[in-house]
Tab-separated table of C-alpha atoms in Angstrom:
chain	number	residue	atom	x	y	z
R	1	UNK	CA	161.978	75.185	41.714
R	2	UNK	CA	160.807	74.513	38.129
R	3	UNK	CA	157.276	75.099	38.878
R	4	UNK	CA	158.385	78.702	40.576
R	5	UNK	CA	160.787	79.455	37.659
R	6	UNK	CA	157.726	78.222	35.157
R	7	UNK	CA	155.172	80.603	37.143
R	8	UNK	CA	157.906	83.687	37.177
R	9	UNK	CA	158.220	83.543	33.339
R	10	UNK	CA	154.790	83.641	32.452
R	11	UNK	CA	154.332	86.725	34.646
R	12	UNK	CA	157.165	88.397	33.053
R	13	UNK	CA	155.581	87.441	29.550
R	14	UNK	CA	152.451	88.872	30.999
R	15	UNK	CA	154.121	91.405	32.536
R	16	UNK	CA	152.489	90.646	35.758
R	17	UNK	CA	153.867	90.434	38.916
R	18	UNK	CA	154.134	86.343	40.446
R	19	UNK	CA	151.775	87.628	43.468
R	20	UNK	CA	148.848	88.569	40.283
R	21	UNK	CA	149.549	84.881	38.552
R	22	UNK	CA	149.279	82.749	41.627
R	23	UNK	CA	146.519	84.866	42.672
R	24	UNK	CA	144.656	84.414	38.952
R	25	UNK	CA	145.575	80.862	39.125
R	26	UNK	CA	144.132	80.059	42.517
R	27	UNK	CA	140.818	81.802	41.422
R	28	UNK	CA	140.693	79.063	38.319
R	29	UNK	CA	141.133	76.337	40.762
R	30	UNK	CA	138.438	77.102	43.087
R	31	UNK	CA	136.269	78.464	40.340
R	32	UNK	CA	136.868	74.801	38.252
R	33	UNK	CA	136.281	72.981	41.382
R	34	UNK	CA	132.428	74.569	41.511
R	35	UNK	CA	132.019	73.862	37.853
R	36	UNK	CA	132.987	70.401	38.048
R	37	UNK	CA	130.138	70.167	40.849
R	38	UNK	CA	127.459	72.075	39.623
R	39	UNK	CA	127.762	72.183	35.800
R	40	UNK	CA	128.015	76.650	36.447
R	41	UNK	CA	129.572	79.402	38.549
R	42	UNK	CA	133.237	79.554	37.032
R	43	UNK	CA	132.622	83.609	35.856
R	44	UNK	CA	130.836	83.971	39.658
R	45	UNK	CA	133.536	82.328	41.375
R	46	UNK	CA	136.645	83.680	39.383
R	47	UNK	CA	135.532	87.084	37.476
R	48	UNK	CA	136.182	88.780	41.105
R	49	UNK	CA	139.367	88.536	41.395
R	50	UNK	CA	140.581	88.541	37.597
R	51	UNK	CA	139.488	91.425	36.451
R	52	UNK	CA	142.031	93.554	39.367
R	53	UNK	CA	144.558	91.355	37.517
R	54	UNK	CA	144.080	91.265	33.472
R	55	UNK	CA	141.669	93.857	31.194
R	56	UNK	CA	138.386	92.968	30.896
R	57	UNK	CA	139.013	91.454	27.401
R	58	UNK	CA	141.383	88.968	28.653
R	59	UNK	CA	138.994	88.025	31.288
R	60	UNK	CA	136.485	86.829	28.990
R	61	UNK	CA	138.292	84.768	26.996
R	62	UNK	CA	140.205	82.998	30.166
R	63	UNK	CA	136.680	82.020	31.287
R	64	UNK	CA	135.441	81.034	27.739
R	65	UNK	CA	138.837	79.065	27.818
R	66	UNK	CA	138.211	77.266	31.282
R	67	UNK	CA	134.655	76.418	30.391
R	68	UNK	CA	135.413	74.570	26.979
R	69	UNK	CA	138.235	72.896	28.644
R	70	UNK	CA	135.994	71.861	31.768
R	71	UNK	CA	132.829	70.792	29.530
R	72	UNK	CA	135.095	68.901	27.697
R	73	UNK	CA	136.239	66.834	30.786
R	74	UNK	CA	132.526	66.387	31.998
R	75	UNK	CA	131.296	65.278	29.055
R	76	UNK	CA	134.396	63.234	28.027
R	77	UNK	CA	133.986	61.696	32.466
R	78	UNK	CA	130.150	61.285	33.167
R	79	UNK	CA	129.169	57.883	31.865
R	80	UNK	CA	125.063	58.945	31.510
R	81	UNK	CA	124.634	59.119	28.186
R	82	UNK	CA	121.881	61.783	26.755
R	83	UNK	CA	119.509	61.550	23.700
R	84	UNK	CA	120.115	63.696	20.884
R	85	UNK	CA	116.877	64.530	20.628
R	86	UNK	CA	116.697	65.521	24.061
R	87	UNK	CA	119.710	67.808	23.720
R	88	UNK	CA	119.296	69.454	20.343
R	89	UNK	CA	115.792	71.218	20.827
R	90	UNK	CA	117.713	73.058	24.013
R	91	UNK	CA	120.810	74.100	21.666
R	92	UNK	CA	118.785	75.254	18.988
R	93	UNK	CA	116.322	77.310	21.167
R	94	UNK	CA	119.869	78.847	23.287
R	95	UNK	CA	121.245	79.391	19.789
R	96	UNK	CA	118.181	81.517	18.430
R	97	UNK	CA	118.857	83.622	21.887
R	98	UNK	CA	121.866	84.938	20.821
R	99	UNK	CA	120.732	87.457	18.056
R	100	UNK	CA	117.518	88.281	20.453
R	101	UNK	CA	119.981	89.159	23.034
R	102	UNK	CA	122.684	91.010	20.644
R	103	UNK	CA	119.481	93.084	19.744
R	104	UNK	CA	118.515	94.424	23.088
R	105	UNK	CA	122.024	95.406	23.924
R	106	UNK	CA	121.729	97.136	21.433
R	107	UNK	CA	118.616	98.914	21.864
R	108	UNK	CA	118.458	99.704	25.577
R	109	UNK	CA	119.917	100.119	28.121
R	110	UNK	CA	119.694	96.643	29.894
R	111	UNK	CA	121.525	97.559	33.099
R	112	UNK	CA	118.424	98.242	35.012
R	113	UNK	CA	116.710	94.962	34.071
R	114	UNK	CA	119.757	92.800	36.218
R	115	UNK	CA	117.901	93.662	39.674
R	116	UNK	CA	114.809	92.199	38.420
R	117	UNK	CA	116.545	89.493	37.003
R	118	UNK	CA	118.322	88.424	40.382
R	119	UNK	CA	115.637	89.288	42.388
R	120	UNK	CA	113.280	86.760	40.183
R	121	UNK	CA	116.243	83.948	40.582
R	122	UNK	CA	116.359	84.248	44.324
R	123	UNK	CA	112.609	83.828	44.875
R	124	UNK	CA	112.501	80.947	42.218
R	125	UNK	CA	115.813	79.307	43.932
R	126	UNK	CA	114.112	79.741	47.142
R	127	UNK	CA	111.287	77.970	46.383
R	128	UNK	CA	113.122	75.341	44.658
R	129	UNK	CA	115.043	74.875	47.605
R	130	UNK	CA	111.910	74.559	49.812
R	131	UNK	CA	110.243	72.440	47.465
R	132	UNK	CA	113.678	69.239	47.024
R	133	UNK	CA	112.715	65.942	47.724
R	134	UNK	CA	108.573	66.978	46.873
R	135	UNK	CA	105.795	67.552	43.934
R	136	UNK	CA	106.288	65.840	40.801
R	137	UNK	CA	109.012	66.991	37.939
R	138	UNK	CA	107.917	69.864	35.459
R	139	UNK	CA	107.626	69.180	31.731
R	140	UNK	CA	110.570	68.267	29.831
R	141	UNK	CA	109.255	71.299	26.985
R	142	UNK	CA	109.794	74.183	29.916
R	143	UNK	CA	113.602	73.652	29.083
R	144	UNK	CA	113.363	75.182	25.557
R	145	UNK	CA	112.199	78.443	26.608
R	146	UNK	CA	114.493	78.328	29.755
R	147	UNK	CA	117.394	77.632	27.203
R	148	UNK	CA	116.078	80.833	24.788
R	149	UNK	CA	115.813	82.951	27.613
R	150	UNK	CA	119.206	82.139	29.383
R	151	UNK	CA	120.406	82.824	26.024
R	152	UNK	CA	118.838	86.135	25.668
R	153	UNK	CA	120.083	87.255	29.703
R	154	UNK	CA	123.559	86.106	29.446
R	155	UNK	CA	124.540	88.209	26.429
R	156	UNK	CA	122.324	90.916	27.521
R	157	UNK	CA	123.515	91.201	31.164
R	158	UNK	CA	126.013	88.885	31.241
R	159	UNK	CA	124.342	86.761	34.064
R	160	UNK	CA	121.210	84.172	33.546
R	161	UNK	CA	122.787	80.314	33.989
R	162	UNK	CA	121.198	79.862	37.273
R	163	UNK	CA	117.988	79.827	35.850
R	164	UNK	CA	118.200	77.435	33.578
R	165	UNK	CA	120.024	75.005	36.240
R	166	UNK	CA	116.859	75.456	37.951
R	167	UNK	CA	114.621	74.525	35.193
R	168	UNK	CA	116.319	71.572	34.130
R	169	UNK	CA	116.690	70.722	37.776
R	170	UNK	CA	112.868	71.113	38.323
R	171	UNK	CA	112.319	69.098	35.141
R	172	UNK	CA	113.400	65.600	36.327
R	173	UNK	CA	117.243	65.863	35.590
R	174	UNK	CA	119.166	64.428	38.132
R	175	UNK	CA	122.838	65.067	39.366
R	176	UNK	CA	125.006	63.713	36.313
R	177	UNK	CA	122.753	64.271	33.484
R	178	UNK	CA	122.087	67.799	34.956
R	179	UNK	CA	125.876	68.708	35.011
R	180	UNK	CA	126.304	66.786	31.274
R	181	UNK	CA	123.466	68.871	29.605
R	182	UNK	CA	125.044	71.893	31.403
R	183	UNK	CA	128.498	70.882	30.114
R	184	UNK	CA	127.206	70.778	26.693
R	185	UNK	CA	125.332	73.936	26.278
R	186	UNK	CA	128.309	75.791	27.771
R	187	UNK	CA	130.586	74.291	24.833
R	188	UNK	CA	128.541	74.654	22.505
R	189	UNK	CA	128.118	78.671	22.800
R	190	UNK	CA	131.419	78.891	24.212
R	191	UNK	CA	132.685	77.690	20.765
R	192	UNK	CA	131.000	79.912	18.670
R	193	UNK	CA	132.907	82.742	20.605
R	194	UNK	CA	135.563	81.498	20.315
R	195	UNK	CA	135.836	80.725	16.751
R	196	UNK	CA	134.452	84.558	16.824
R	197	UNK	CA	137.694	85.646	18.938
R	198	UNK	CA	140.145	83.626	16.587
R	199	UNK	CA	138.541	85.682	13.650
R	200	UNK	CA	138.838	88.827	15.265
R	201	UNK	CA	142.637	88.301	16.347
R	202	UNK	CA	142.073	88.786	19.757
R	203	UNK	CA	144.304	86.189	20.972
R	204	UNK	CA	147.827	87.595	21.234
R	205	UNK	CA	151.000	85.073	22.154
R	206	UNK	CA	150.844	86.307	25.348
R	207	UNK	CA	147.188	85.550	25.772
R	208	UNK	CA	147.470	82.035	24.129
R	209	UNK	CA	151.144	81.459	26.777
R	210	UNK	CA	148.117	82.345	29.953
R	211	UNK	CA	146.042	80.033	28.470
R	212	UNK	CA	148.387	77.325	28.016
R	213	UNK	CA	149.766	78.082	31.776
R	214	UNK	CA	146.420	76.952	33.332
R	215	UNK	CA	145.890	74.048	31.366
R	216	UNK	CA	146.792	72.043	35.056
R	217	UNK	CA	145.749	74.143	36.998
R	218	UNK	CA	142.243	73.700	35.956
R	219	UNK	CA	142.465	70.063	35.034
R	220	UNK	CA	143.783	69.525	39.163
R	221	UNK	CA	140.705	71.311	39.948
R	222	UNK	CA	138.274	69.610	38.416
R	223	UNK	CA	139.873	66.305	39.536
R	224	UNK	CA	139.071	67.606	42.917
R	225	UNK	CA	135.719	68.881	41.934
R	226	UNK	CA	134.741	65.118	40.334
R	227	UNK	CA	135.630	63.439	43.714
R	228	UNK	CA	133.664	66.089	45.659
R	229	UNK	CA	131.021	64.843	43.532
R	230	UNK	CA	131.113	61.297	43.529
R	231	UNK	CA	130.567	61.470	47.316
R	232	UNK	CA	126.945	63.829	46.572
R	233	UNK	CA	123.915	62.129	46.513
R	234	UNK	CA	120.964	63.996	44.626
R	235	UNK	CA	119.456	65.558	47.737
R	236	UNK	CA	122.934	67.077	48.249
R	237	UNK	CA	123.787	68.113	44.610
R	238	UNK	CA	120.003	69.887	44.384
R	239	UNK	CA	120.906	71.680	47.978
R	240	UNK	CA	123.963	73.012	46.993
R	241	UNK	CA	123.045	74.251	43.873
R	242	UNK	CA	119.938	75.898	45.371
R	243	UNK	CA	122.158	77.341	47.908
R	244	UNK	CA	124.803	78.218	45.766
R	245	UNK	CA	122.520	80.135	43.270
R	246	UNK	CA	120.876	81.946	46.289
R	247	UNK	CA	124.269	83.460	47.613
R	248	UNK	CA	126.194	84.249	44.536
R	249	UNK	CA	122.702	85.930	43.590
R	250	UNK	CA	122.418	88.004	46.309
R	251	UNK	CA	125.779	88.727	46.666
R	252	UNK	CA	125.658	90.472	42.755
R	253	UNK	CA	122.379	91.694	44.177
R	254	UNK	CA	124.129	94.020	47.119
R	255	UNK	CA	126.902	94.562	45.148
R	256	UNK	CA	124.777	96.660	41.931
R	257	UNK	CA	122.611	98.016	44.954
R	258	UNK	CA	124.895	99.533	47.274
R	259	UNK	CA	129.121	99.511	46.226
């Protein structure tokens, strides 16, 4: 009863019907459960069905919300510990991105460049997925550029995570570590928007009472998510993510093509 009359006053804050909140909050519980797996995928998983629910504003700063919150409980949960020095070269190359990418928006019209951007993540996730379990790891240095240009794609076209999974996946990383260094580049570009949303006042109360109202929501899903992924051995984890990268791909892929 509490939890219904809890749920029923946030939507009339919102001014949202209790079908839209339930619905909103089930997408951040499925979509945290992924991200506790994989390290990625809350926006694929979630974006869907929040933006028929809240403006597109709101949207993006729910999901930079979830994904500080998340990192936070990665980092704060997976023992492997990771060098500095191994860390900071990737932040400071995904960093330097940002202006690159805030550029070409900009400039051109970038809409046209997502097909060849999914289409070149499918056949690299395909032949990552082919290739588990065989050939030797990549060189630790292809993760700078991979960081830069992830950067550069997801504040172009709003997309460009996957590859980087795959990079530091194909450079040696294993399940943990992979899902740590994930967890910390999301936070740390996640914070600088939202120290730049703060600034620009565009967190309302009735924003900051949503984001308060998911606080267990998303916490319950990533406990689910870290059991899910105690029980994943590498060979697993690297299937899954493969797998996972080649749907959500192609399903973005039919959507720009043909609805």
């Amino acid at each position: 009863m509490f939890v219904y009359r809890f749920v029923a006053s946030i939507g009339s804050i919102l001014d949202i019907s209790l079908i839209d909140i339930l619905l909103a909050h089930l997408a951040l519980f499925f979509a945290s459960i992924i991200y506790t797996i994989s390290g990625f995928g809350l926006g694929l998983i979630s974006i869907p069905i929040l933006i028929n629910i809240f403006e597109t504003k709101t949207v993006v700063i729910l999901i930079n919300f979830t994904t500080i919150y998340l990192a936070l409980l990665i980092i704060r949960n997976t023992k492997e510990v990771i060098e500095r020095k191994e860390i900071t070269p990737v932040l400071i190359f995904g960093i330097l991105g940002v202006p690159f990418g805030v550029l070409l928006i900009a400039s051109i019209d970038v809409e046209p460049l997502k097909v060849s951007v999914l289409l070149a993540i499918i056949v690299i996730s395909i032949i990552g997925f082919i290739q588990i379990g065989n050939g030797q790891p990549a060189s630790k240095y292809f993760r700078y550029p991979a960081s830069f240009i992830t950067t550069i794609l997801i504040t172009t076209l709003g997309l460009g995570t996957p590859l980087l999974v795959i990079v530091l996946n194909k450079t040696g990383l294993k399940k943990n570590i992979l899902r740590k260094y994930l967890a910390i580049f999301g936070l740390s570009v996640q914070l600088f928007a939202l120290i730049g949303y703060v600034f620009a006042s565009l967190i309302s109360f009735e924003l900051f009472v949503l984001l308060v109202s998911v606080f267990p929501t998303i916490f319950i899903g990533f406990k689910v998510g870290n059991k899910i992924n105690l029980r994943l051995n590498n060979i697993i984890f690297e299937r899954f993510i493969y797998m996972f990268i080649l749907i959500s791909s192609l399903i973005m892929l039919i959507d720009i093509l043909y609805i």
